[in-house]
Amino acid sequence: MDSLTQETLCKIQSVVIDQIRKEPVKSVDYITERISYEDFFVKYLLPNRPCLLSSYVTAEWRSVKEWVKEDGQPNLDFLASNFGDALVPVADCNKVQYYAQPKTDMKLVNYIEYWKNHISKGHKSKEGCLYLKDWHFVHVFTEYQAYETPVYFTSDWLNEFWDLRSDRTDDDYRFVYMGPKGSWTPFHADVFRSFSWSANICGRKKWLLFPPGEERHLKDHLGNLPYDVTSCELHDGKKYPNYKNACQPFEVVQEAGEVIFVPSGWHHQVYNLEDTISINHNWLNGCNIDIMWEFLQQELCTIQKSISDCIDMEGWHNQCQLIMKASTGIDYAEFFLFLHIIASHRLQLLRRCSRQMSEQVVLKSSDLDQLTRDNTHDDHSVSKLDYEHTKSLEGCETVSGKLPTTENIKSLCEDDTSTRLLSGTFESMAIKEISACQRLPDSSQESVWHAVFDIDQVKKILECLMKNEEFQELESSVLCDDPKQIYRNICDALNEYLL
């Protein structure tokens, strides 16, 4: 479960995330044994550091068992017979169009036929190197559970939001990639500067990873990034004047079954060293939402500069937002909707937690009466109970931050009367009640603290958004709700929970 303890949350609040992100990465860690979600969160998500997870993560996946033959090669016949009618996007690795590989759609069964022929020709067929990429497999085959998202990547705001969109029912940021030896993906950083993870179902990949900021040394004299970061062109000092200042990339070879975590803003280029199938997600959460916000501001600034000669035209700001939506995939109004949805889900969790606390912690009078009868003896009769201690629990809600523990229950027993009750049945019942309270439906106390972290991160970005001049230029009619009211709701919830 993607969960955080209160102790970890307090530690997080005491550090400056920007500072730990600036600590230099000396190597890409290889994780061979299971680590906790909290450890991964602190060591890799927050500091935005890459790592490679060994095959223990994928060992039980259905796709690993059914899509791969015993010799480790792709089970192309299984794929064709089970998914062959699906329409898939296929890129031509031998062509360049607008700094990307042009794509066409074809049926999977036809792509499999090409792939078999390409292998038989020593990976040198006349069609060239074709790469099936960005296939929304999960959306098409909803009942086929090819994999389970690793726990470290389950706090996924991007797909949480996209799954709710009625206008994009065939879209998400979960992909399957399949390609022959030699297929590759050009130099890029991921959409919205999101995190990504990629699991090799079979085959091997080589990754070239550049830390954030290094890409500025790789731009040409016009400010364009290279299509192929290994091209000899980069040694042309006139065209790439800053290339000499660029660091060497981290080179990672990813084996079958392994999962790589690519942090936000790490530009990369990827090669399939063998016939390879992989599953990939792009995702965002509270650890990198600020990076997305910074990226959106930069994108809008670039657009504004490109049409600055039209700044006096009516509706110029709206036009900039339209161009941004078309080129980037999201505008400021939708970004606000995104924040609103994410915060709303987590506020609902806190409220549900609060209700559970109220229902389960407050001991009813009838229960206490029954306990009194069960624990009354001839020589130690209890004729009166002190209910004041019990009443004090009525305000004990998770939204106020006063999470009860077994010690809270035992505090009822500070006087002689309640001490008599703290024997046998009462003590076991009290501990059982509080344990049930802390095991919330579809959540846990730790996931509640994760929700608090998430809401606090949304609050910080919302503060910046409301102060942003371009956001202020938006008409209220294009916004899903009143930003100030949403902000107040978030602040009220955090204040109650954290005080």
PDB file of C-alpha atoms in Angstrom, residues 192-375:
ATOM      1  CA  PHE A 192       4.406  17.212 -18.338  1.00  0.00           C
ATOM      2  CA  ARG A 193       7.864  16.390 -16.891  1.00  0.00           C
ATOM      3  CA  SER A 194       6.240  13.429 -15.197  1.00  0.00           C
ATOM      4  CA  PHE A 195       7.903  10.452 -13.553  1.00  0.00           C
ATOM      5  CA  SER A 196       7.973   7.261 -15.580  1.00  0.00           C
ATOM      6  CA  TRP A 197       8.549   3.625 -14.846  1.00  0.00           C
ATOM      7  CA  SER A 198       9.285   0.923 -17.386  1.00  0.00           C
ATOM      8  CA  ALA A 199       9.262  -2.849 -16.846  1.00  0.00           C
ATOM      9  CA  ASN A 200      10.902  -5.241 -19.285  1.00  0.00           C
ATOM     10  CA  ILE A 201       8.591  -8.217 -19.799  1.00  0.00           C
ATOM     11  CA  CYS A 202      11.317  -9.744 -21.962  1.00  0.00           C
ATOM     12  CA  GLY A 203      14.426  -8.512 -23.729  1.00  0.00           C
ATOM     13  CA  ARG A 204      16.991  -5.873 -22.787  1.00  0.00           C
ATOM     14  CA  LYS A 205      17.152  -2.077 -23.050  1.00  0.00           C
ATOM     15  CA  LYS A 206      19.939   0.467 -22.849  1.00  0.00           C
ATOM     16  CA  TRP A 207      19.077   3.811 -21.248  1.00  0.00           C
ATOM     17  CA  LEU A 208      21.075   7.043 -21.552  1.00  0.00           C
ATOM     18  CA  LEU A 209      19.983   9.311 -18.684  1.00  0.00           C
ATOM     19  CA  PHE A 210      20.836  13.014 -18.246  1.00  0.00           C
ATOM     20  CA  PRO A 211      20.108  14.780 -14.933  1.00  0.00           C
ATOM     21  CA  PRO A 212      17.806  17.841 -15.008  1.00  0.00           C
ATOM     22  CA  GLY A 213      19.585  20.922 -16.282  1.00  0.00           C
ATOM     23  CA  GLU A 214      22.104  19.059 -18.419  1.00  0.00           C
ATOM     24  CA  GLU A 215      19.828  19.391 -21.442  1.00  0.00           C
ATOM     25  CA  ARG A 216      20.713  23.081 -21.723  1.00  0.00           C
ATOM     26  CA  HIS A 217      24.245  22.081 -22.785  1.00  0.00           C
ATOM     27  CA  LEU A 218      22.806  19.851 -25.508  1.00  0.00           C
ATOM     28  CA  LYS A 219      20.802  22.524 -27.339  1.00  0.00           C
ATOM     29  CA  ASP A 220      21.926  23.834 -30.703  1.00  0.00           C
ATOM     30  CA  HIS A 221      22.494  27.509 -31.486  1.00  0.00           C
ATOM     31  CA  LEU A 222      18.759  27.901 -32.181  1.00  0.00           C
ATOM     32  CA  GLY A 223      17.758  26.409 -28.819  1.00  0.00           C
ATOM     33  CA  ASN A 224      16.620  23.018 -30.148  1.00  0.00           C
ATOM     34  CA  LEU A 225      17.416  19.749 -28.410  1.00  0.00           C
ATOM     35  CA  PRO A 226      19.055  17.002 -30.492  1.00  0.00           C
ATOM     36  CA  TYR A 227      16.972  14.231 -32.000  1.00  0.00           C
ATOM     37  CA  ASP A 228      19.755  11.718 -31.386  1.00  0.00           C
ATOM     38  CA  VAL A 229      22.013  12.532 -28.451  1.00  0.00           C
ATOM     39  CA  THR A 230      24.687  10.145 -29.776  1.00  0.00           C
ATOM     40  CA  SER A 231      24.942  11.895 -33.156  1.00  0.00           C
ATOM     41  CA  CYS A 232      28.366  13.096 -34.292  1.00  0.00           C
ATOM     42  CA  GLU A 233      26.674  16.409 -35.100  1.00  0.00           C
ATOM     43  CA  LEU A 234      26.889  17.396 -31.444  1.00  0.00           C
ATOM     44  CA  HIS A 235      30.657  17.753 -31.779  1.00  0.00           C
ATOM     45  CA  ASP A 236      30.132  20.643 -34.202  1.00  0.00           C
ATOM     46  CA  GLY A 237      31.030  23.566 -31.943  1.00  0.00           C
ATOM     47  CA  LYS A 238      29.273  26.105 -34.136  1.00  0.00           C
ATOM     48  CA  LYS A 239      25.946  24.273 -34.121  1.00  0.00           C
ATOM     49  CA  TYR A 240      26.198  22.989 -30.529  1.00  0.00           C
ATOM     50  CA  PRO A 241      28.327  25.613 -28.755  1.00  0.00           C
ATOM     51  CA  ASN A 242      27.748  24.263 -25.227  1.00  0.00           C
ATOM     52  CA  TYR A 243      28.054  20.544 -25.850  1.00  0.00           C
ATOM     53  CA  LYS A 244      31.574  20.519 -24.451  1.00  0.00           C
ATOM     54  CA  ASN A 245      30.102  21.418 -21.046  1.00  0.00           C
ATOM     55  CA  ALA A 246      27.655  18.507 -20.999  1.00  0.00           C
ATOM     56  CA  CYS A 247      28.198  15.644 -18.594  1.00  0.00           C
ATOM     57  CA  GLN A 248      28.384  12.048 -19.720  1.00  0.00           C
ATOM     58  CA  PRO A 249      25.007  10.317 -19.404  1.00  0.00           C
ATOM     59  CA  PHE A 250      24.292   7.566 -16.922  1.00  0.00           C
ATOM     60  CA  GLU A 251      24.176   4.374 -18.973  1.00  0.00           C
ATOM     61  CA  VAL A 252      21.849   1.694 -17.637  1.00  0.00           C
ATOM     62  CA  VAL A 253      21.315  -1.732 -19.173  1.00  0.00           C
ATOM     63  CA  GLN A 254      17.925  -3.072 -18.113  1.00  0.00           C
ATOM     64  CA  GLU A 255      17.520  -6.851 -18.165  1.00  0.00           C
ATOM     65  CA  ALA A 256      14.348  -8.903 -18.567  1.00  0.00           C
ATOM     66  CA  GLY A 257      12.006  -8.527 -15.598  1.00  0.00           C
ATOM     67  CA  GLU A 258      13.710  -5.421 -14.241  1.00  0.00           C
ATOM     68  CA  VAL A 259      11.927  -2.105 -13.669  1.00  0.00           C
ATOM     69  CA  ILE A 260      13.564   1.291 -14.108  1.00  0.00           C
ATOM     70  CA  PHE A 261      12.364   4.457 -12.380  1.00  0.00           C
ATOM     71  CA  VAL A 262      13.010   7.598 -14.451  1.00  0.00           C
ATOM     72  CA  PRO A 263      12.521  10.777 -12.377  1.00  0.00           C
ATOM     73  CA  SER A 264      11.003  14.080 -13.494  1.00  0.00           C
ATOM     74  CA  GLY A 265      12.936  16.127 -16.007  1.00  0.00           C
ATOM     75  CA  TRP A 266      15.586  13.484 -16.654  1.00  0.00           C
ATOM     76  CA  HIS A 267      16.047  13.555 -20.424  1.00  0.00           C
ATOM     77  CA  HIS A 268      16.764  10.135 -21.885  1.00  0.00           C
ATOM     78  CA  GLN A 269      17.258   8.062 -25.015  1.00  0.00           C
ATOM     79  CA  VAL A 270      16.429   4.347 -25.108  1.00  0.00           C
ATOM     80  CA  TYR A 271      17.523   1.386 -27.255  1.00  0.00           C
ATOM     81  CA  ASN A 272      16.189  -2.154 -27.479  1.00  0.00           C
ATOM     82  CA  LEU A 273      19.262  -4.402 -27.435  1.00  0.00           C
ATOM     83  CA  GLU A 274      17.113  -7.465 -28.143  1.00  0.00           C
ATOM     84  CA  ASP A 275      13.564  -8.214 -29.228  1.00  0.00           C
ATOM     85  CA  THR A 276      11.805  -6.563 -26.313  1.00  0.00           C
ATOM     86  CA  ILE A 277       8.401  -6.058 -24.735  1.00  0.00           C
ATOM     87  CA  SER A 278       7.923  -3.492 -21.967  1.00  0.00           C
ATOM     88  CA  ILE A 279       5.149  -1.934 -19.898  1.00  0.00           C
ATOM     89  CA  ASN A 280       5.466   1.776 -19.119  1.00  0.00           C
ATOM     90  CA  HIS A 281       3.589   4.397 -17.109  1.00  0.00           C
ATOM     91  CA  ASN A 282       3.891   8.156 -16.921  1.00  0.00           C
ATOM     92  CA  TRP A 283       2.734   9.461 -13.570  1.00  0.00           C
ATOM     93  CA  LEU A 284       2.660  12.435 -11.225  1.00  0.00           C
ATOM     94  CA  ASN A 285       2.113  12.907  -7.523  1.00  0.00           C
ATOM     95  CA  GLY A 286       2.902  15.241  -4.655  1.00  0.00           C
ATOM     96  CA  CYS A 287       6.631  14.654  -5.052  1.00  0.00           C
ATOM     97  CA  ASN A 288       6.867  16.199  -8.518  1.00  0.00           C
ATOM     98  CA  ILE A 289       3.738  18.329  -9.013  1.00  0.00           C
ATOM     99  CA  ASP A 290       5.869  21.446  -8.537  1.00  0.00           C
ATOM    100  CA  ILE A 291       8.076  20.341 -11.439  1.00  0.00           C
ATOM    101  CA  MET A 292       4.997  19.994 -13.635  1.00  0.00           C
ATOM    102  CA  TRP A 293       3.838  23.485 -12.622  1.00  0.00           C
ATOM    103  CA  GLU A 294       7.246  24.957 -13.435  1.00  0.00           C
ATOM    104  CA  PHE A 295       7.207  23.203 -16.815  1.00  0.00           C
ATOM    105  CA  LEU A 296       3.738  24.575 -17.662  1.00  0.00           C
ATOM    106  CA  GLN A 297       4.867  28.111 -16.867  1.00  0.00           C
ATOM    107  CA  GLN A 298       7.908  27.697 -19.109  1.00  0.00           C
ATOM    108  CA  GLU A 299       5.762  26.328 -21.923  1.00  0.00           C
ATOM    109  CA  LEU A 300       3.338  29.239 -21.706  1.00  0.00           C
ATOM    110  CA  CYS A 301       6.206  31.730 -21.623  1.00  0.00           C
ATOM    111  CA  THR A 302       7.629  30.201 -24.819  1.00  0.00           C
ATOM    112  CA  ILE A 303       4.236  30.434 -26.527  1.00  0.00           C
ATOM    113  CA  GLN A 304       3.753  34.048 -25.447  1.00  0.00           C
ATOM    114  CA  LYS A 305       7.126  34.994 -26.882  1.00  0.00           C
ATOM    115  CA  SER A 306       6.348  33.253 -30.159  1.00  0.00           C
ATOM    116  CA  ILE A 307       3.182  35.336 -30.720  1.00  0.00           C
ATOM    117  CA  SER A 308       4.232  38.470 -28.846  1.00  0.00           C
ATOM    118  CA  ASP A 309       3.703  40.542 -32.001  1.00  0.00           C
ATOM    119  CA  CYS A 310      -0.042  39.908 -31.568  1.00  0.00           C
ATOM    120  CA  ILE A 311      -0.219  40.886 -27.916  1.00  0.00           C
ATOM    121  CA  ASP A 312      -2.636  43.751 -28.591  1.00  0.00           C
ATOM    122  CA  MET A 313      -5.217  41.502 -30.220  1.00  0.00           C
ATOM    123  CA  GLU A 314      -8.441  40.861 -28.348  1.00  0.00           C
ATOM    124  CA  GLY A 315      -8.343  37.584 -26.431  1.00  0.00           C
ATOM    125  CA  TRP A 316      -4.561  37.213 -26.688  1.00  0.00           C
ATOM    126  CA  HIS A 317      -4.300  35.474 -23.297  1.00  0.00           C
ATOM    127  CA  ASN A 318      -7.014  32.997 -24.246  1.00  0.00           C
ATOM    128  CA  GLN A 319      -5.295  32.325 -27.532  1.00  0.00           C
ATOM    129  CA  CYS A 320      -2.072  31.503 -25.683  1.00  0.00           C
ATOM    130  CA  GLN A 321      -3.995  29.018 -23.534  1.00  0.00           C
ATOM    131  CA  LEU A 322      -5.507  27.396 -26.633  1.00  0.00           C
ATOM    132  CA  ILE A 323      -2.081  26.975 -28.220  1.00  0.00           C
ATOM    133  CA  MET A 324      -0.744  25.587 -24.959  1.00  0.00           C
ATOM    134  CA  LYS A 325      -3.543  23.018 -24.767  1.00  0.00           C
ATOM    135  CA  ALA A 326      -2.873  21.941 -28.351  1.00  0.00           C
ATOM    136  CA  SER A 327       0.902  21.676 -28.008  1.00  0.00           C
ATOM    137  CA  THR A 328       1.319  20.542 -24.406  1.00  0.00           C
ATOM    138  CA  GLY A 329      -1.911  18.658 -23.762  1.00  0.00           C
ATOM    139  CA  ILE A 330      -3.176  20.797 -20.892  1.00  0.00           C
ATOM    140  CA  ASP A 331      -3.887  24.471 -20.145  1.00  0.00           C
ATOM    141  CA  TYR A 332      -4.127  26.395 -16.875  1.00  0.00           C
ATOM    142  CA  ALA A 333      -7.886  25.848 -16.474  1.00  0.00           C
ATOM    143  CA  GLU A 334      -7.477  22.089 -16.824  1.00  0.00           C
ATOM    144  CA  PHE A 335      -4.455  22.118 -14.533  1.00  0.00           C
ATOM    145  CA  PHE A 336      -6.652  23.746 -11.892  1.00  0.00           C
ATOM    146  CA  LEU A 337      -9.297  21.062 -12.494  1.00  0.00           C
ATOM    147  CA  PHE A 338      -6.568  18.453 -12.053  1.00  0.00           C
ATOM    148  CA  LEU A 339      -5.539  19.920  -8.679  1.00  0.00           C
ATOM    149  CA  HIS A 340      -9.179  20.236  -7.635  1.00  0.00           C
ATOM    150  CA  ILE A 341      -9.955  16.569  -8.386  1.00  0.00           C
ATOM    151  CA  ILE A 342      -6.850  15.286  -6.614  1.00  0.00           C
ATOM    152  CA  ALA A 343      -7.514  17.399  -3.521  1.00  0.00           C
ATOM    153  CA  SER A 344     -11.210  16.454  -3.456  1.00  0.00           C
ATOM    154  CA  HIS A 345     -10.477  12.729  -3.418  1.00  0.00           C
ATOM    155  CA  ARG A 346      -8.125  13.135  -0.470  1.00  0.00           C
ATOM    156  CA  LEU A 347     -10.446  15.428   1.443  1.00  0.00           C
ATOM    157  CA  GLN A 348     -13.110  12.742   1.035  1.00  0.00           C
ATOM    158  CA  LEU A 349     -10.707  10.222   2.541  1.00  0.00           C
ATOM    159  CA  LEU A 350     -10.158  12.433   5.582  1.00  0.00           C
ATOM    160  CA  ARG A 351     -13.897  12.914   6.027  1.00  0.00           C
ATOM    161  CA  ARG A 352     -14.543   9.183   5.685  1.00  0.00           C
ATOM    162  CA  CYS A 353     -11.817   8.524   8.200  1.00  0.00           C
ATOM    163  CA  SER A 354     -13.389  11.057  10.526  1.00  0.00           C
ATOM    164  CA  ARG A 355     -16.780   9.354  10.284  1.00  0.00           C
ATOM    165  CA  GLN A 356     -15.246   5.958  10.970  1.00  0.00           C
ATOM    166  CA  MET A 357     -13.518   7.348  14.016  1.00  0.00           C
ATOM    167  CA  SER A 358     -16.752   8.819  15.323  1.00  0.00           C
ATOM    168  CA  GLU A 359     -18.669   5.596  14.757  1.00  0.00           C
ATOM    169  CA  GLN A 360     -16.088   3.216  16.162  1.00  0.00           C
ATOM    170  CA  VAL A 361     -14.336   5.097  18.952  1.00  0.00           C
ATOM    171  CA  VAL A 362     -17.295   6.503  20.860  1.00  0.00           C
ATOM    172  CA  LEU A 363     -18.464   3.745  23.179  1.00  0.00           C
ATOM    173  CA  LYS A 364     -22.225   3.666  23.406  1.00  0.00           C
ATOM    174  CA  SER A 365     -23.906   3.799  26.772  1.00  0.00           C
ATOM    175  CA  SER A 366     -25.585   0.468  26.113  1.00  0.00           C
ATOM    176  CA  ASP A 367     -22.202  -1.166  25.529  1.00  0.00           C
ATOM    177  CA  LEU A 368     -20.855   0.238  28.771  1.00  0.00           C
ATOM    178  CA  ASP A 369     -23.955  -0.889  30.654  1.00  0.00           C
ATOM    179  CA  GLN A 370     -23.458  -4.414  29.361  1.00  0.00           C
ATOM    180  CA  LEU A 371     -19.797  -4.308  30.307  1.00  0.00           C
ATOM    181  CA  THR A 372     -20.722  -3.130  33.773  1.00  0.00           C
ATOM    182  CA  ARG A 373     -23.059  -6.078  34.257  1.00  0.00           C
ATOM    183  CA  ASP A 374     -20.448  -8.503  32.943  1.00  0.00           C
ATOM    184  CA  ASN A 375     -17.786  -7.194  35.289  1.00  0.00           C
TER     185      ASN A 375
END
